[in-house]
Coordinates of C-alpha atoms (C1' of nucleotides) in Angstrom, one line a residue:
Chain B
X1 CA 13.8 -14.4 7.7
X2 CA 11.2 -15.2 10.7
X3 CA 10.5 -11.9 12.8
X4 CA 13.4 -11.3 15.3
X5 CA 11.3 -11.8 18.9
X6 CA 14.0 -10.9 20.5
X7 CA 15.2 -7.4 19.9
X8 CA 12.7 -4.7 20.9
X9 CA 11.5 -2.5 18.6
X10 CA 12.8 1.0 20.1
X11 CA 10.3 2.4 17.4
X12 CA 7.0 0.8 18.7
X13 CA 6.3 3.7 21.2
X14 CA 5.7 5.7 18.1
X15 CA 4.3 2.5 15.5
X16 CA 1.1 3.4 14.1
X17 CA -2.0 1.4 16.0
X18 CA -2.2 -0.1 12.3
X19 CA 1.0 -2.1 12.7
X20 CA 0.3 -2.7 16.8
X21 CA -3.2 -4.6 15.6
X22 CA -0.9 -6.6 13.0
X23 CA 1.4 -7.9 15.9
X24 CA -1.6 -8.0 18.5
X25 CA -3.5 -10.5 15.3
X26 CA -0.8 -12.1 13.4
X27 CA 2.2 -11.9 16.4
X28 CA 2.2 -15.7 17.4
X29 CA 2.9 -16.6 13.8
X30 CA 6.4 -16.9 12.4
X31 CA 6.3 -14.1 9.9
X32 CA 9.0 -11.2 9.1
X33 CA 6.8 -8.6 10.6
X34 CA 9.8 -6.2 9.7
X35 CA 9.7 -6.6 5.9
X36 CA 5.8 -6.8 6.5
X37 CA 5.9 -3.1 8.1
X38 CA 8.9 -1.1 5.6
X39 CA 7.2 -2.8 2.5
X40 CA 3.8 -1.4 3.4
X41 CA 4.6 1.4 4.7
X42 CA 6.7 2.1 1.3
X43 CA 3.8 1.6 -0.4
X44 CA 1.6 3.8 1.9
X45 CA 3.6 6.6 1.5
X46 CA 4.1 6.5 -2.4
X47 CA 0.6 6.9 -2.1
X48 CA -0.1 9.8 0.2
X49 CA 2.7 11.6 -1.9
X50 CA 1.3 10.8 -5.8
X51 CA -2.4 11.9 -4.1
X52 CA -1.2 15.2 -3.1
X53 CA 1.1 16.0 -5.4
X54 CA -1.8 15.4 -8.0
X55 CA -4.2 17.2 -6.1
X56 CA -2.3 20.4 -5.1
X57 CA 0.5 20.9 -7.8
X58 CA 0.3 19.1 -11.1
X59 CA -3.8 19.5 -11.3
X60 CA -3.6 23.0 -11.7
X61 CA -1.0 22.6 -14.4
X62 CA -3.0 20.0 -16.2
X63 CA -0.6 17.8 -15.9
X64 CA -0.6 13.8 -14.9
X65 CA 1.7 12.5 -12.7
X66 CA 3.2 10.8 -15.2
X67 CA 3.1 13.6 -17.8
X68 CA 4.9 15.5 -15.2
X69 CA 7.4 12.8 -15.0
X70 CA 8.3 13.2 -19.0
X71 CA 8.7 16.8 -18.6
X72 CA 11.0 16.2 -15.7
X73 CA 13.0 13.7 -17.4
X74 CA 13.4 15.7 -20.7
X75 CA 14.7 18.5 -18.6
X76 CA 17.3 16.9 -16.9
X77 CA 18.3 14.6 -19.2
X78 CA 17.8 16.2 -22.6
X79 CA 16.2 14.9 -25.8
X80 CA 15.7 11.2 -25.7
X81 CA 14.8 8.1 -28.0
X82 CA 11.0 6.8 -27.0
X83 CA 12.4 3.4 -25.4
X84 CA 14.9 5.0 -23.2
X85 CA 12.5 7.6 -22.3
X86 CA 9.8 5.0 -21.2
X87 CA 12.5 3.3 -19.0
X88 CA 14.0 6.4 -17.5
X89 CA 10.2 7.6 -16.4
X90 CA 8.7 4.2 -15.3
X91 CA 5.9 4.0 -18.2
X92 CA 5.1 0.8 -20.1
X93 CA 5.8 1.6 -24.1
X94 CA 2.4 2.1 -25.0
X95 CA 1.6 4.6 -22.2
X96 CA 4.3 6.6 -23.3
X97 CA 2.5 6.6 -26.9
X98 CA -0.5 7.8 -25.9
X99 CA 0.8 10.5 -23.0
X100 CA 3.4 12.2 -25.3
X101 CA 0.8 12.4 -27.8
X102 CA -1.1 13.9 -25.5
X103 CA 1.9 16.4 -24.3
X104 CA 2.5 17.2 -27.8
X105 CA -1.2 18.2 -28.4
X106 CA -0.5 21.0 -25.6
X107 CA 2.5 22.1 -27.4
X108 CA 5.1 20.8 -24.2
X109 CA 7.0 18.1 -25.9
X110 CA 7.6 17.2 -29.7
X111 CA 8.6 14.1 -31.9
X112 CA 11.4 13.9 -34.4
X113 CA 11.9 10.9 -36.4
X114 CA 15.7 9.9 -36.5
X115 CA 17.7 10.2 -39.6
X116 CA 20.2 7.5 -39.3
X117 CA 17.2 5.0 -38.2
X118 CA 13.6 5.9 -39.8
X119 CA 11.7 3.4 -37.1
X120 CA 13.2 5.6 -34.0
X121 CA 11.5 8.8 -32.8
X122 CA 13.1 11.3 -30.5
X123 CA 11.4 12.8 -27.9
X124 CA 12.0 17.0 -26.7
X125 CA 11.1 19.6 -24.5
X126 CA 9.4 22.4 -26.8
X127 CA 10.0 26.0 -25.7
X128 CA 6.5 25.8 -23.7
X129 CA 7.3 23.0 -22.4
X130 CA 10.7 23.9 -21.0
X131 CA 9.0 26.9 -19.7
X132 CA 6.5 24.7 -18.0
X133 CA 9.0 22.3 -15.9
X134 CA 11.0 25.5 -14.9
X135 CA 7.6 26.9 -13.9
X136 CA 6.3 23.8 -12.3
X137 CA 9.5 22.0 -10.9
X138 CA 9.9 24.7 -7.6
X139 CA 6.9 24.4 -6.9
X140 CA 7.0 20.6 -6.8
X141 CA 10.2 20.5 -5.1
X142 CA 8.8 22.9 -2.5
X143 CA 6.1 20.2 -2.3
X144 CA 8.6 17.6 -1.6
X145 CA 10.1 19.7 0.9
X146 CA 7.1 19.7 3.0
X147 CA 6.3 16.0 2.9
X148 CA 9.5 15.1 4.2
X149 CA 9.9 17.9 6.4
X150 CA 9.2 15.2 9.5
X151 CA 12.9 14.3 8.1
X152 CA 16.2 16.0 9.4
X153 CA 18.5 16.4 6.4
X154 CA 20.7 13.2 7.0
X155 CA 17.5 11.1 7.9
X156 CA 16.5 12.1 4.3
X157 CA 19.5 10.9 2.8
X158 CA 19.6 7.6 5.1
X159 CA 16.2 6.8 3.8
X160 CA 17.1 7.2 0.5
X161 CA 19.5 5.0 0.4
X162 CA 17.6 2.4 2.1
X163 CA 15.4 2.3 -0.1
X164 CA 17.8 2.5 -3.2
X165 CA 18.8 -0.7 -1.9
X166 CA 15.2 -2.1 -2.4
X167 CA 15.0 -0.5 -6.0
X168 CA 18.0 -1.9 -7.0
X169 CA 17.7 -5.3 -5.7
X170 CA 14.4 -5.1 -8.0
X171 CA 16.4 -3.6 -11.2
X172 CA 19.2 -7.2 -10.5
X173 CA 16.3 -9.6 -10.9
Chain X
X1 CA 14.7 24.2 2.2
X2 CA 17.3 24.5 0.1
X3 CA 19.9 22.0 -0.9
X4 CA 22.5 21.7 2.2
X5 CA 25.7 22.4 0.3
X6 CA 27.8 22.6 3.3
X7 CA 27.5 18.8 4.2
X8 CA 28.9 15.9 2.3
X9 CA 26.8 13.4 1.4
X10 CA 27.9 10.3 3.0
X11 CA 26.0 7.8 0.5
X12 CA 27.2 10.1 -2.3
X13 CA 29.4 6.6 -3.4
X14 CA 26.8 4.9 -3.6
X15 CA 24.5 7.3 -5.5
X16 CA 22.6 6.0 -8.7
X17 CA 23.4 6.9 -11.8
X18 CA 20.3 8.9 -12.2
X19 CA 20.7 11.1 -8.9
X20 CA 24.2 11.7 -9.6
X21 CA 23.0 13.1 -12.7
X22 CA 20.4 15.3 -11.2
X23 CA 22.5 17.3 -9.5
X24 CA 25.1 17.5 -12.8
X25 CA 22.3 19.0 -14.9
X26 CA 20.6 20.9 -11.6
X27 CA 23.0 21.4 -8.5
X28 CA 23.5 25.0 -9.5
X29 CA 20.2 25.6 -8.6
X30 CA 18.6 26.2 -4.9
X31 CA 16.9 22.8 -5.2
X32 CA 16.2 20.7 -1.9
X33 CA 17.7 18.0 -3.5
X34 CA 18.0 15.1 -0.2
X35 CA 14.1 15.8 -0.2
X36 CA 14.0 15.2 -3.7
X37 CA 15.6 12.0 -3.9
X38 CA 14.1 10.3 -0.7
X39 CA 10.6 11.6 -2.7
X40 CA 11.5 10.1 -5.6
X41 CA 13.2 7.0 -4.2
X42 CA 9.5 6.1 -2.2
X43 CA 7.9 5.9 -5.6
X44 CA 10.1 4.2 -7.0
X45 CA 10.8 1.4 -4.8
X46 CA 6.5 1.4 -4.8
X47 CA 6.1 0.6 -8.1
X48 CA 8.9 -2.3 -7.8
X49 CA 7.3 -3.8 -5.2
X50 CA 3.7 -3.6 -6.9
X51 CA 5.0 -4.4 -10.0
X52 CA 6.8 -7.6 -9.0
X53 CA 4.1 -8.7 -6.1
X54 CA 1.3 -8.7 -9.1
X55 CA 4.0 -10.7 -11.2
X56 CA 5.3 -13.0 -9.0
X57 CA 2.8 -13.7 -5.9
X58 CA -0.8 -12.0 -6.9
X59 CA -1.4 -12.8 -10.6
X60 CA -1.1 -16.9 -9.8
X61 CA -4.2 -16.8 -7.4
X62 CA -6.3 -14.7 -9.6
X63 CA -5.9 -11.4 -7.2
X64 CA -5.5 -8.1 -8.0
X65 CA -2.9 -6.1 -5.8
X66 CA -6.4 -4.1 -4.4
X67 CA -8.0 -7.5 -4.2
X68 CA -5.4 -8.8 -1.9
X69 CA -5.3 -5.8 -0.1
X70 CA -9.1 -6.1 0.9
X71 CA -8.7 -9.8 2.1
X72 CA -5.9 -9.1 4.3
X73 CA -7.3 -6.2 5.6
X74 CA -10.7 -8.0 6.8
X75 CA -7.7 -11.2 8.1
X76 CA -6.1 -9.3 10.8
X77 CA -9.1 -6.8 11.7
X78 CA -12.1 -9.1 10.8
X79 CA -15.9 -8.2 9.9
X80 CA -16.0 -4.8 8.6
X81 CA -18.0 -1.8 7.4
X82 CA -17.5 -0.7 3.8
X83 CA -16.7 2.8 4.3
X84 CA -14.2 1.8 7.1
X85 CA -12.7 -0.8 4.8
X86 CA -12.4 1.3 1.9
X87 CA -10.6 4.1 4.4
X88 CA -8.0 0.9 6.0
X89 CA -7.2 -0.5 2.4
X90 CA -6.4 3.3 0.8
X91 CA -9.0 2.3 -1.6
X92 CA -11.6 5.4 -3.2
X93 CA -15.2 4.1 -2.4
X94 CA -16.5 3.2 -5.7
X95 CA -13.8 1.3 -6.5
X96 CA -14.1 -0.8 -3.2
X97 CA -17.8 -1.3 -4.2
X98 CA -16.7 -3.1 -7.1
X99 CA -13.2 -5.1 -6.4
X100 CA -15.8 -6.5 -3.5
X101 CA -18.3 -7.5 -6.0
X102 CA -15.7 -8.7 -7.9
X103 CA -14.1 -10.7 -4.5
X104 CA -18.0 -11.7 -3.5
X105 CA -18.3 -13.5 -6.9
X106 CA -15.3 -15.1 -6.6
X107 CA -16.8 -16.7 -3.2
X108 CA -14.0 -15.0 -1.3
X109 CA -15.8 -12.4 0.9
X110 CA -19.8 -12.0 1.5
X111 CA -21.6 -8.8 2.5
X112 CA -24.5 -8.4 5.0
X113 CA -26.8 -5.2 5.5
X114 CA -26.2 -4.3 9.4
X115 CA -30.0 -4.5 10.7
X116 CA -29.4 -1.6 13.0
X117 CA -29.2 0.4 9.9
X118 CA -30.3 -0.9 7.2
X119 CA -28.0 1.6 5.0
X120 CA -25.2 0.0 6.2
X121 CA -23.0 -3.2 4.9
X122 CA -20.7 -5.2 6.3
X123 CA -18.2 -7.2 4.5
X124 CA -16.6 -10.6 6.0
X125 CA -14.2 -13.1 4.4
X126 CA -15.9 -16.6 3.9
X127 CA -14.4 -19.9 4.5
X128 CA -12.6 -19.6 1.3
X129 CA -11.8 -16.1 1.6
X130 CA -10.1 -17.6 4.8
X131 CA -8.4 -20.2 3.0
X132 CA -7.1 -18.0 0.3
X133 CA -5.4 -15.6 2.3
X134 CA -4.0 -18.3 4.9
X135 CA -2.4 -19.6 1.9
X136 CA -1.2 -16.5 -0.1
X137 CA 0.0 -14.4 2.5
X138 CA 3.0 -16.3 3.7
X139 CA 4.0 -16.2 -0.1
X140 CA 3.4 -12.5 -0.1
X141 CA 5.4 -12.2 3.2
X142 CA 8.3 -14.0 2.2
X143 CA 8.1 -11.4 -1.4
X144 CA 8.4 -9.0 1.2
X145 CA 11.7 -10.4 2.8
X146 CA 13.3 -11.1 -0.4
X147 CA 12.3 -7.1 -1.4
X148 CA 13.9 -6.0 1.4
X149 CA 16.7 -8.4 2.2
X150 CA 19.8 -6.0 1.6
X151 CA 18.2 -4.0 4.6
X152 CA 19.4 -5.7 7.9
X153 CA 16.6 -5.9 10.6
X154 CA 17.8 -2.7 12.9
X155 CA 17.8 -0.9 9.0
X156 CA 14.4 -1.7 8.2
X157 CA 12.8 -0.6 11.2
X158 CA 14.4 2.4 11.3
X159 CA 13.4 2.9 7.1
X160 CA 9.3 1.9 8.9
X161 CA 9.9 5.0 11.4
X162 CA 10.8 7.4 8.8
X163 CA 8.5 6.6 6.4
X164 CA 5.9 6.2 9.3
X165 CA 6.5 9.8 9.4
X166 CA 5.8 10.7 6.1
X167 CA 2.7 8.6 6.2
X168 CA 2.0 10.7 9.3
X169 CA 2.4 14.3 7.9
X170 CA 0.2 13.3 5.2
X171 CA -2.7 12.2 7.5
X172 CA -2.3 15.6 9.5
X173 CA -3.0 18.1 6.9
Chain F
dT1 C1' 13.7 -11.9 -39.8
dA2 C1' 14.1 -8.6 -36.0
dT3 C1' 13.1 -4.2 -34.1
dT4 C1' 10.7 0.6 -33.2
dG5 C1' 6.9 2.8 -32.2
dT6 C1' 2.0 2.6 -32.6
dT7 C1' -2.5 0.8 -31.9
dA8 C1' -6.1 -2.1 -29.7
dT9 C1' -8.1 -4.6 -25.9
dA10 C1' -9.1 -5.7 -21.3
dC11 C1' -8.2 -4.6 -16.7
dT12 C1' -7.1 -1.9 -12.3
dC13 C1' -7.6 2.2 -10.0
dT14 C1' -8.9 7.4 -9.1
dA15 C1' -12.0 11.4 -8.8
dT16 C1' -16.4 13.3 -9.2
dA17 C1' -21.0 13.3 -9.2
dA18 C1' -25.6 11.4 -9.5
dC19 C1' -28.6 8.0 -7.7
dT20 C1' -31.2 4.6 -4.1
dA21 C1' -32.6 3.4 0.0
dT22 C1' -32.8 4.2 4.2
dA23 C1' -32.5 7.2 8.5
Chain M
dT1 C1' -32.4 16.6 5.2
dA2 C1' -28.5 13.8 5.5
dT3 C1' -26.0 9.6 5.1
dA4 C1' -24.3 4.7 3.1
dG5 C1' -23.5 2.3 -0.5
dT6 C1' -24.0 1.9 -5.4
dT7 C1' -23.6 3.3 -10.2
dA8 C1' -21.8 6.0 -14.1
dT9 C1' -18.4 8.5 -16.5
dA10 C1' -13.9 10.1 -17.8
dG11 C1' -9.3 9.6 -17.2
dA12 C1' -4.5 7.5 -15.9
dG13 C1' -2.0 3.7 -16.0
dT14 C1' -0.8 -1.6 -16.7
dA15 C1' -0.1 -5.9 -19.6
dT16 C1' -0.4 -8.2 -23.7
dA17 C1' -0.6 -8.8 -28.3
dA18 C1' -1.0 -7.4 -33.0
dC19 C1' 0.6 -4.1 -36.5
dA20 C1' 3.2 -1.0 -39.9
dA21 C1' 7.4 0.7 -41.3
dT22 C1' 12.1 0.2 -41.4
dA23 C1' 16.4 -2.2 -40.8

DNA sequence: TATTGTTATACTCTATAACTATA
DNA sequence: TATAGTTATAGAGTATAACAATA
C-alpha cells in the first residue's frame, strides 16, 4: 500500500525530526511511509527497552535478558519440557542449552529427564530460583511502568493490541 | 502503577493465549499488567520483524539487518561522520567500525579522513552502495506493509505516536 | 527411521576498556 | 590533555548442521 498523500498526519506536529528528514528525502517516492515509521519505530523501542532493562535491573541480578525471560516463563507457566520452553521464551533450541546450563550452574533452574520418554528433559524453577523471579519481577515491572508511563492506561492496552496484530500475522506465516 | 482493576479491558476477547494466562497465574497480585503486556508485546513484535526481514529480504543480498541499517541511514541523510552514524543507526561504536569494514569491502560504502581534522572519518555510500539500497529498500518497504497490514493507515500512525513516545522517554533520562 | 536435547561452528551485536593518531 | 576511531576481549544471541540417546 503506497503512502496515503492525502490524509494528514494529525501526529506530525509531534513526529520525531528522524521521520520529518525521511519524508523531506524519500517523500516524492511511492513508498508506505506509514509501515516505514510503526515498523521502525517498533524496533527502536524494543531497543531502548532491552538496553535499560539490562542496564538497570537484570545486571545487578546477573541475569541476561533472556535468562530473565526463562525465569519469567517457569514462573508463570510452571515446569516445562525444553522445546516448549524455547518457543514460549523466544530462544533458538541451542541457546536454551547453553543458558539453562548456565541458570542451573547458579542454582535457579534444574533439569529432570522424563520417565515416560528418556530423550525429553524438563525444565524447573529451583527454590532460589523461584525466590529470584519473586525478587526480581517488581522491580522489573516497576521498570515497565516507567517506560510506558508517556502511556494513559487505555493507550497501553490499544498499543498492545496493535501490535498483537503484527505478532500474530508473523506466528500465521 | 498498579494494575487498574476497575476498568474492563476492551481487547480482553481478543487477548493471546499467553496474556490471558498471565493474569490466571498472577492477577492476584498488584502487578501493572497493561504496562506489562504493551512492554512485552514491543519485543515481541521486534524480533518478528527482525527475524523475518533477515529471512526473507536481507539474507538474499548478503546484508546483515545492521548492514542494511547503515546503508539506509547514509540514503536519506547522506555523507556522514562515524560517531554520528553509529549514534543514527543505534549501533555501539566498535561494532559500527567493523560492519563498515565489513560494508567497505564489500564495495558498498567508502570512508574518507575529514582534512579539517584529521581524527575524523567520514563514511559515504559508493555507486554501488547506491545501487544496492535503490534496489533492496523497496523490497524491505513492502516487508514492512505486509508486517503491518492488519493495522489500517489511521491505526498505524497512531501505534508510531505511541511508540514515538516510548522512544522519547527513553532518550530523556 | 525419526525425534530430543546437546554440541560445534560461524556470525551478528553489545559493553568495556585499551590503544593510535591526531588535536 | 582530550578526542575520534580502531582494536581486543568476553559475553549474549542467531542459524545451521552434526551428534548421541532414545523411541
Amino acid at each position: 500500500m503506497p503512502n496515503d498523500n492525502s490524509t494528514p498526519d494529525p501526529a506530525s506536529d509531534k513526529m520525531l525530526q528522524n521521520e520529518r528528514d525521511i519524508r523531506a528525502r524519500l517523500g516524492d517516492q511511492p513508498f508506505d511511509f506509514d509501515s516505514l515509521h510503526v515498523i521502525s519505530n517498533i524496533y527502536r523501542a524494543a531497543a531502548a527497552v532491552r538496553r535499560r532493562a539490562e542496564r538497570e535491573v537484570l545486571s545487578g541480578y546477573g541475569l541476561s535478558w533472556g535468562g530473565f525471560t526463562i525465569l519469567w516463563v517457569l514462573w508463570v507457566w510452571g515446569e516445562m519440557e525444553t522445546a516448549q520452553l524455547a518457543n514460549e521464551c523466544d530462544l533458538a533450541k541451542g541457546t536454551l542449552t547453553g543458558m539453562v546450563s548456565t541458570l542451573e550452574q547458579q542454582g535457579l533452574v534444574q533439569r529432570e529427564r522424563m520417565q515416560t520418554d528418556r530423550r525429553r528433559v524438563t525444565v524447573d524453577l529451583t527454590t532460589e530460583g523461584l525466590s529470584m523471579i519473586e525478587e526480581v519481577f517488581p522491580i522489573f515491572n516497576k521498570f515497565e511502568s516507567d517506560m510506558s508511563a508517556d502511556l494513559s492506561t487505555d493507550e497501553k492496552r490499544i498499543a498492545a493490541e496493535y501490535l498483537r496484530r503484527i505478532i500474530t500475522r508473523h506466528d500465521e506465516d
